[in-house]
């Protein structure tokens, strides 16, 4: 989980979260499922502009490694004002 803040004094133009997880995963924003990815090769990106709220927001990723060995997860949040 990771918490981030949207400045209520500014107007958000776009918010995008992208991630990849070995092997598959689910992406939640403020406790609600936004989307899923089924393969680490392509990952997933979601425009969450209309889902963020002014003030505090929480991103959560639920990753699942379906094979033997190591798994991994990486994500990037981009906020444009």
PDB file of C-alpha atoms in Angstrom:
ATOM      1  CA  UNK A   1       0.000   0.000   0.000  1.00  0.00           C
ATOM      2  CA  UNK A   2       1.042   3.541  -0.652  1.00  0.00           C
ATOM      3  CA  UNK A   3      -0.691   6.754   0.284  1.00  0.00           C
ATOM      4  CA  UNK A   4      -0.455   9.937  -1.767  1.00  0.00           C
ATOM      5  CA  UNK A   5      -2.154  13.322  -1.597  1.00  0.00           C
ATOM      6  CA  UNK A   6      -3.964  15.448  -4.136  1.00  0.00           C
ATOM      7  CA  UNK A   7      -3.595  19.146  -3.359  1.00  0.00           C
ATOM      8  CA  UNK A   8      -7.164  20.445  -2.886  1.00  0.00           C
ATOM      9  CA  UNK A   9      -6.022  23.947  -3.835  1.00  0.00           C
ATOM     10  CA  UNK A  10      -5.001  22.825  -7.345  1.00  0.00           C
ATOM     11  CA  UNK A  11      -6.918  21.436 -10.324  1.00  0.00           C
ATOM     12  CA  UNK A  12      -5.851  17.970 -11.431  1.00  0.00           C
ATOM     13  CA  UNK A  13      -5.638  17.515 -15.187  1.00  0.00           C
ATOM     14  CA  UNK A  14      -4.633  13.833 -15.273  1.00  0.00           C
ATOM     15  CA  UNK A  15      -3.682  10.994 -12.919  1.00  0.00           C
ATOM     16  CA  UNK A  16      -2.348   7.702 -14.302  1.00  0.00           C
ATOM     17  CA  UNK A  17      -1.075   4.643 -12.444  1.00  0.00           C
ATOM     18  CA  UNK A  18       0.855   1.934 -14.268  1.00  0.00           C
ATOM     19  CA  UNK A  19       2.330  -1.276 -12.922  1.00  0.00           C
ATOM     20  CA  UNK A  20       3.587  -4.719 -13.727  1.00  0.00           C
ATOM     21  CA  UNK A  21       3.697  -7.720 -11.434  1.00  0.00           C
ATOM     22  CA  UNK A  22       5.188 -11.209 -11.808  1.00  0.00           C
ATOM     23  CA  UNK A  23       2.909 -12.961 -12.597  1.00  0.00           C
ATOM     24  CA  UNK A  24      -0.505 -11.352 -12.116  1.00  0.00           C
ATOM     25  CA  UNK A  25      -2.102  -8.747  -9.902  1.00  0.00           C
ATOM     26  CA  UNK A  26      -5.008  -6.532  -8.928  1.00  0.00           C
ATOM     27  CA  UNK A  27      -4.922  -2.749  -8.488  1.00  0.00           C
ATOM     28  CA  UNK A  28      -7.075  -0.985  -5.877  1.00  0.00           C
ATOM     29  CA  UNK A  29      -7.606   2.716  -5.277  1.00  0.00           C
ATOM     30  CA  UNK A  30      -9.172   3.781  -1.985  1.00  0.00           C
ATOM     31  CA  UNK A  31     -10.381   0.239  -1.357  1.00  0.00           C
ATOM     32  CA  UNK A  32     -12.090  -0.247  -4.732  1.00  0.00           C
ATOM     33  CA  UNK A  33     -10.851  -2.593  -7.456  1.00  0.00           C
ATOM     34  CA  UNK A  34      -9.748  -0.567 -10.476  1.00  0.00           C
ATOM     35  CA  UNK A  35      -8.339  -3.328 -12.680  1.00  0.00           C
ATOM     36  CA  UNK A  36      -6.243  -6.438 -13.105  1.00  0.00           C
ATOM     37  CA  UNK A  37      -3.266  -7.668 -15.096  1.00  0.00           C
ATOM     38  CA  UNK A  38      -2.669 -11.260 -16.085  1.00  0.00           C
ATOM     39  CA  UNK A  39       0.915 -11.098 -17.352  1.00  0.00           C
ATOM     40  CA  UNK A  40       4.113  -9.318 -16.341  1.00  0.00           C
ATOM     41  CA  UNK A  41       5.207  -8.870 -19.958  1.00  0.00           C
ATOM     42  CA  UNK A  42       2.659  -6.187 -20.769  1.00  0.00           C
ATOM     43  CA  UNK A  43       1.666  -4.761 -17.383  1.00  0.00           C
ATOM     44  CA  UNK A  44      -1.283  -2.402 -17.070  1.00  0.00           C
ATOM     45  CA  UNK A  45      -1.982   1.340 -16.933  1.00  0.00           C
ATOM     46  CA  UNK A  46      -5.127   3.026 -15.669  1.00  0.00           C
ATOM     47  CA  UNK A  47      -6.366   6.594 -15.984  1.00  0.00           C
ATOM     48  CA  UNK A  48      -7.670   7.263 -12.477  1.00  0.00           C
ATOM     49  CA  UNK A  49      -8.277  10.989 -12.883  1.00  0.00           C
ATOM     50  CA  UNK A  50     -11.990  10.662 -12.132  1.00  0.00           C
ATOM     51  CA  UNK A  51     -11.399   8.311  -9.177  1.00  0.00           C
ATOM     52  CA  UNK A  52      -8.947  10.260  -7.023  1.00  0.00           C
ATOM     53  CA  UNK A  53     -10.207  12.571  -4.297  1.00  0.00           C
ATOM     54  CA  UNK A  54      -8.796  15.808  -2.935  1.00  0.00           C
ATOM     55  CA  UNK A  55      -6.571  14.995   0.023  1.00  0.00           C
ATOM     56  CA  UNK A  56      -5.368  11.496   0.883  1.00  0.00           C
ATOM     57  CA  UNK A  57      -5.688   8.508  -1.509  1.00  0.00           C
ATOM     58  CA  UNK A  58      -4.406   4.952  -1.094  1.00  0.00           C
ATOM     59  CA  UNK A  59      -3.051   2.622  -3.780  1.00  0.00           C
ATOM     60  CA  UNK A  60      -2.911  -1.102  -3.051  1.00  0.00           C
ATOM     61  CA  UNK A  61      -1.568  -3.895  -5.250  1.00  0.00           C
ATOM     62  CA  UNK A  62      -2.274  -7.578  -4.730  1.00  0.00           C
ATOM     63  CA  UNK A  63       0.393  -9.554  -6.597  1.00  0.00           C
ATOM     64  CA  UNK A  64       0.493 -13.297  -7.121  1.00  0.00           C
ATOM     65  CA  UNK A  65       3.487 -15.286  -8.387  1.00  0.00           C
ATOM     66  CA  UNK A  66       2.126 -18.370 -10.167  1.00  0.00           C
ATOM     67  CA  UNK A  67       5.484 -20.044 -10.793  1.00  0.00           C
ATOM     68  CA  UNK A  68       8.380 -21.278  -8.706  1.00  0.00           C
ATOM     69  CA  UNK A  69      11.073 -18.748  -7.950  1.00  0.00           C
ATOM     70  CA  UNK A  70      11.085 -15.046  -7.308  1.00  0.00           C
ATOM     71  CA  UNK A  71       8.271 -12.622  -8.030  1.00  0.00           C
ATOM     72  CA  UNK A  72       8.325  -8.878  -8.288  1.00  0.00           C
ATOM     73  CA  UNK A  73       6.192  -5.771  -8.541  1.00  0.00           C
ATOM     74  CA  UNK A  74       6.797  -2.204  -9.683  1.00  0.00           C
ATOM     75  CA  UNK A  75       4.453   0.736 -10.198  1.00  0.00           C
ATOM     76  CA  UNK A  76       4.484   4.380 -11.179  1.00  0.00           C
ATOM     77  CA  UNK A  77       2.024   7.144 -10.325  1.00  0.00           C
ATOM     78  CA  UNK A  78       1.880  10.266 -12.463  1.00  0.00           C
ATOM     79  CA  UNK A  79      -0.086  13.325 -11.322  1.00  0.00           C
ATOM     80  CA  UNK A  80      -0.445  16.279 -13.688  1.00  0.00           C
ATOM     81  CA  UNK A  81      -1.821  19.596 -12.501  1.00  0.00           C
TER      82      UNK A  81
END
